[in-house]
Amino acid sequence: MGKLTIANRAMCTGALIAPDLVLTAAHCLYDPYSGRSVRPRKIRFEAGLTGGNAKAARSVIKAVEHPSYRHNHGGANDPSVDIAILKLDSPISGAEIQPFATDARPEKGDALGVISYTHLRRDTPLWQHPCDVLAKKGDVLVMNCEVDFGASGAPVFAVQGGSRPRLVSVISSKAALGDRPVSVGTIIDSALALLLQRAG
């Protein structure tokens, strides 16, 4: 996984799902100040960024958002389709940086993990585990993981035993359930095949 820098103005988190493909949130493709879409070349991915040092850095050459996504600048976006794939200008390879496999959709009560960069932790990721699925509706999860600005697009993992975590969702937003901070995630499995096809 790694940090996305958008037009040198904003940040998100993304996860490598193939040597040249990154999964993130669709709203990360828009300038948070103007609401305009950002050209792919203005997005940079730093893989494995820890302590300010990235194991690999790439520019984005193509961005594919969910075809039903409609950006609502200044308002709430539909979390069921807040998902996108970015194609990198060259593949990232090596034993230290391996793409994540995906898994089936999680269910209410499942324990998950989230790894993200935030505006308070720009150069070192934060790993939260376990987080519980509090509710699920369609392709949307509500979890008790606390996330902050910059965590949009962060991978949500199913963690089982000693096996490598498998990607099941991406963070769409932070929210509140009563007085409890929660996170809202987009389940990936129904949209992933379509996005992969469009990303080429």
Tab-separated table of C-alpha atoms in Angstrom:
chain	number	residue	atom	x	y	z
A	1	MET	CA	0.000	0.000	0.000
A	2	GLY	CA	1.067	3.599	-0.219
A	3	LYS	CA	0.266	7.281	-0.171
A	4	LEU	CA	-1.336	9.163	-3.045
A	5	THR	CA	-0.477	12.821	-3.514
A	6	ILE	CA	-3.081	14.608	-5.618
A	7	ALA	CA	-1.925	17.702	-7.546
A	8	ASN	CA	0.448	18.572	-4.683
A	9	ARG	CA	-2.630	19.745	-2.749
A	10	ALA	CA	-4.261	16.731	-1.169
A	11	MET	CA	-3.565	13.164	-0.125
A	12	CYS	CA	-5.285	9.799	-0.066
A	13	THR	CA	-4.252	6.211	0.556
A	14	GLY	CA	-4.168	3.418	-2.017
A	15	ALA	CA	-3.352	-0.282	-2.267
A	16	LEU	CA	-1.429	-2.098	-4.979
A	17	ILE	CA	-3.594	-4.893	-6.466
A	18	ALA	CA	-1.323	-5.628	-9.460
A	19	PRO	CA	2.230	-4.460	-10.243
A	20	ASP	CA	0.832	-1.446	-12.122
A	21	LEU	CA	-2.646	-0.968	-10.569
A	22	VAL	CA	-3.694	0.849	-7.394
A	23	LEU	CA	-7.130	0.664	-5.783
A	24	THR	CA	-8.460	3.779	-4.037
A	25	ALA	CA	-11.596	5.898	-3.535
A	26	ALA	CA	-13.151	7.640	-6.556
A	27	HIS	CA	-13.430	10.981	-4.771
A	28	CYS	CA	-9.620	11.024	-4.514
A	29	LEU	CA	-9.569	11.821	-8.246
A	30	TYR	CA	-11.051	15.273	-7.584
A	31	ASP	CA	-9.453	18.433	-6.227
A	32	PRO	CA	-10.962	18.894	-2.734
A	33	TYR	CA	-10.880	22.684	-3.091
A	34	SER	CA	-12.251	23.220	-6.605
A	35	GLY	CA	-14.179	19.980	-7.065
A	36	ARG	CA	-12.655	19.533	-10.521
A	37	SER	CA	-11.262	16.215	-11.677
A	38	VAL	CA	-7.487	15.938	-11.459
A	39	ARG	CA	-5.502	14.812	-14.494
A	40	PRO	CA	-3.993	11.363	-13.844
A	41	ARG	CA	-0.414	12.614	-14.347
A	42	LYS	CA	-0.942	14.968	-11.395
A	43	ILE	CA	-1.359	11.980	-9.060
A	44	ARG	CA	1.706	10.325	-7.510
A	45	PHE	CA	1.835	6.984	-5.679
A	46	GLU	CA	4.522	6.278	-3.067
A	47	ALA	CA	4.547	2.574	-2.234
A	48	GLY	CA	5.609	1.396	1.207
A	49	LEU	CA	6.169	4.939	2.464
A	50	THR	CA	7.542	4.735	6.018
A	51	GLY	CA	9.471	7.377	7.909
A	52	GLY	CA	9.412	9.587	4.835
A	53	ASN	CA	11.093	6.977	2.600
A	54	ALA	CA	9.169	5.166	-0.148
A	55	LYS	CA	10.206	1.784	-1.517
A	56	ALA	CA	8.955	2.866	-4.947
A	57	ALA	CA	7.299	5.952	-6.451
A	58	ARG	CA	5.276	6.158	-9.647
A	59	SER	CA	3.111	8.596	-11.565
A	60	VAL	CA	-0.408	7.702	-12.660
A	61	ILE	CA	-1.196	7.542	-16.384
A	62	LYS	CA	-4.851	6.469	-16.265
A	63	ALA	CA	-7.643	6.749	-13.697
A	64	VAL	CA	-10.867	4.749	-13.900
A	65	GLU	CA	-13.679	5.481	-11.456
A	66	HIS	CA	-16.868	3.481	-10.980
A	67	PRO	CA	-19.162	4.351	-13.925
A	68	SER	CA	-22.014	5.226	-11.540
A	69	TYR	CA	-19.914	7.587	-9.420
A	70	ARG	CA	-20.993	11.248	-9.506
A	71	HIS	CA	-18.785	13.635	-7.576
A	72	ASN	CA	-20.693	15.893	-5.188
A	73	HIS	CA	-18.288	18.701	-4.311
A	74	GLY	CA	-18.993	20.005	-0.829
A	75	GLY	CA	-21.537	17.280	-0.116
A	76	ALA	CA	-21.752	13.578	0.554
A	77	ASN	CA	-20.721	11.125	-2.154
A	78	ASP	CA	-22.417	7.765	-2.667
A	79	PRO	CA	-20.165	5.336	-0.764
A	80	SER	CA	-21.497	2.306	-2.649
A	81	VAL	CA	-19.633	3.423	-5.808
A	82	ASP	CA	-16.764	5.456	-4.300
A	83	ILE	CA	-14.063	3.291	-5.838
A	84	ALA	CA	-11.424	3.725	-8.551
A	85	ILE	CA	-8.385	2.055	-10.094
A	86	LEU	CA	-5.222	3.932	-11.052
A	87	LYS	CA	-2.801	2.651	-13.699
A	88	LEU	CA	0.850	3.456	-12.961
A	89	ASP	CA	3.396	4.618	-15.522
A	90	SER	CA	5.504	1.513	-14.859
A	91	PRO	CA	5.044	-1.636	-12.749
A	92	ILE	CA	6.297	-1.936	-9.191
A	93	SER	CA	8.095	-5.214	-8.591
A	94	GLY	CA	10.211	-6.801	-5.930
A	95	ALA	CA	9.784	-9.019	-2.910
A	96	GLU	CA	9.188	-6.098	-0.545
A	97	ILE	CA	6.280	-4.655	-2.528
A	98	GLN	CA	3.714	-7.272	-3.446
A	99	PRO	CA	0.161	-6.616	-4.646
A	100	PHE	CA	-2.668	-7.600	-2.332
A	101	ALA	CA	-5.142	-10.317	-3.223
A	102	THR	CA	-8.847	-9.593	-2.829
A	103	ASP	CA	-11.454	-11.573	-0.920
A	104	ALA	CA	-15.209	-12.041	-0.724
A	105	ARG	CA	-17.437	-9.415	0.850
A	106	PRO	CA	-17.295	-9.165	4.640
A	107	GLU	CA	-20.347	-9.635	6.841
A	108	LYS	CA	-21.661	-7.893	9.951
A	109	GLY	CA	-19.604	-8.951	12.965
A	110	ASP	CA	-16.445	-9.756	10.970
A	111	ALA	CA	-13.153	-8.412	12.320
A	112	LEU	CA	-11.175	-6.398	9.781
A	113	GLY	CA	-8.058	-4.233	9.661
A	114	VAL	CA	-7.362	-0.835	8.086
A	115	ILE	CA	-3.999	0.660	7.156
A	116	SER	CA	-3.877	4.333	6.204
A	117	TYR	CA	-1.980	7.582	5.972
A	118	THR	CA	-3.616	10.678	7.460
A	119	HIS	CA	-2.930	14.394	7.680
A	120	LEU	CA	-1.401	13.720	11.110
A	121	ARG	CA	0.645	10.714	9.887
A	122	ARG	CA	1.650	11.681	6.358
A	123	ASP	CA	4.860	9.666	6.166
A	124	THR	CA	4.152	6.531	8.218
A	125	PRO	CA	1.009	4.401	7.976
A	126	LEU	CA	-1.304	3.589	10.868
A	127	TRP	CA	-2.495	-0.021	11.236
A	128	GLN	CA	-5.777	-0.592	13.076
A	129	HIS	CA	-6.806	-4.159	13.904
A	130	PRO	CA	-9.248	-5.518	14.802
A	131	CYS	CA	-12.088	-3.321	13.600
A	132	ASP	CA	-15.611	-4.704	13.640
A	133	VAL	CA	-18.252	-4.475	10.930
A	134	LEU	CA	-21.142	-2.704	12.681
A	135	ALA	CA	-23.520	-2.640	9.724
A	136	LYS	CA	-23.672	-3.551	6.064
A	137	LYS	CA	-26.072	-2.411	3.363
A	138	GLY	CA	-25.515	-3.359	-0.250
A	139	ASP	CA	-21.925	-2.451	-1.110
A	140	VAL	CA	-21.423	-0.230	1.963
A	141	LEU	CA	-19.806	-1.145	5.289
A	142	VAL	CA	-19.916	0.776	8.563
A	143	MET	CA	-16.976	-0.089	10.826
A	144	ASN	CA	-15.725	1.027	14.215
A	145	CYS	CA	-12.280	1.868	12.795
A	146	GLU	CA	-11.384	5.500	13.465
A	147	VAL	CA	-10.008	7.207	10.364
A	148	ASP	CA	-8.996	10.778	9.604
A	149	PHE	CA	-8.460	13.047	6.606
A	150	GLY	CA	-6.075	11.352	4.179
A	151	ALA	CA	-7.386	7.859	4.892
A	152	SER	CA	-9.787	7.965	1.938
A	153	GLY	CA	-9.080	5.011	-0.335
A	154	ALA	CA	-7.282	3.118	2.437
A	155	PRO	CA	-7.427	-0.669	2.140
A	156	VAL	CA	-9.684	-2.620	4.480
A	157	PHE	CA	-8.407	-6.151	5.025
A	158	ALA	CA	-9.810	-9.469	6.116
A	159	VAL	CA	-7.233	-10.926	8.489
A	160	GLN	CA	-7.313	-14.654	9.168
A	161	GLY	CA	-4.740	-16.557	11.180
A	162	GLY	CA	-1.194	-16.250	9.892
A	163	SER	CA	-2.180	-15.726	6.266
A	164	ARG	CA	-1.492	-12.499	4.383
A	165	PRO	CA	-4.337	-9.953	4.712
A	166	ARG	CA	-6.781	-9.894	1.793
A	167	LEU	CA	-8.418	-6.728	0.508
A	168	VAL	CA	-12.223	-6.523	0.906
A	169	SER	CA	-13.057	-2.794	0.921
A	170	VAL	CA	-11.676	0.741	0.640
A	171	ILE	CA	-12.390	3.616	3.012
A	172	SER	CA	-14.844	6.153	1.608
A	173	SER	CA	-15.265	8.513	4.564
A	174	LYS	CA	-15.311	9.033	8.284
A	175	ALA	CA	-18.636	9.512	10.021
A	176	ALA	CA	-20.394	9.309	13.376
A	177	LEU	CA	-22.933	6.820	14.671
A	178	GLY	CA	-24.510	8.695	17.537
A	179	ASP	CA	-21.492	9.867	19.499
A	180	ARG	CA	-19.197	7.106	18.182
A	181	PRO	CA	-16.685	7.800	15.415
A	182	VAL	CA	-17.011	5.250	12.608
A	183	SER	CA	-15.666	4.705	9.110
A	184	VAL	CA	-17.614	3.983	5.944
A	185	GLY	CA	-16.173	1.592	3.385
A	186	THR	CA	-16.976	0.582	-0.187
A	187	ILE	CA	-17.072	-3.188	-0.740
A	188	ILE	CA	-14.952	-3.961	-3.775
A	189	ASP	CA	-16.015	-7.326	-5.144
A	190	SER	CA	-19.021	-6.300	-7.251
A	191	ALA	CA	-17.156	-3.474	-9.040
A	192	LEU	CA	-13.628	-4.831	-9.287
A	193	ALA	CA	-13.961	-6.900	-12.476
A	194	LEU	CA	-15.530	-3.979	-14.364
A	195	LEU	CA	-12.872	-1.524	-13.193
A	196	LEU	CA	-10.052	-3.919	-14.082
A	197	GLN	CA	-11.477	-4.341	-17.575
A	198	ARG	CA	-11.723	-0.574	-18.080
A	199	ALA	CA	-8.230	0.026	-16.683
A	200	GLY	CA	-6.788	-2.282	-19.335
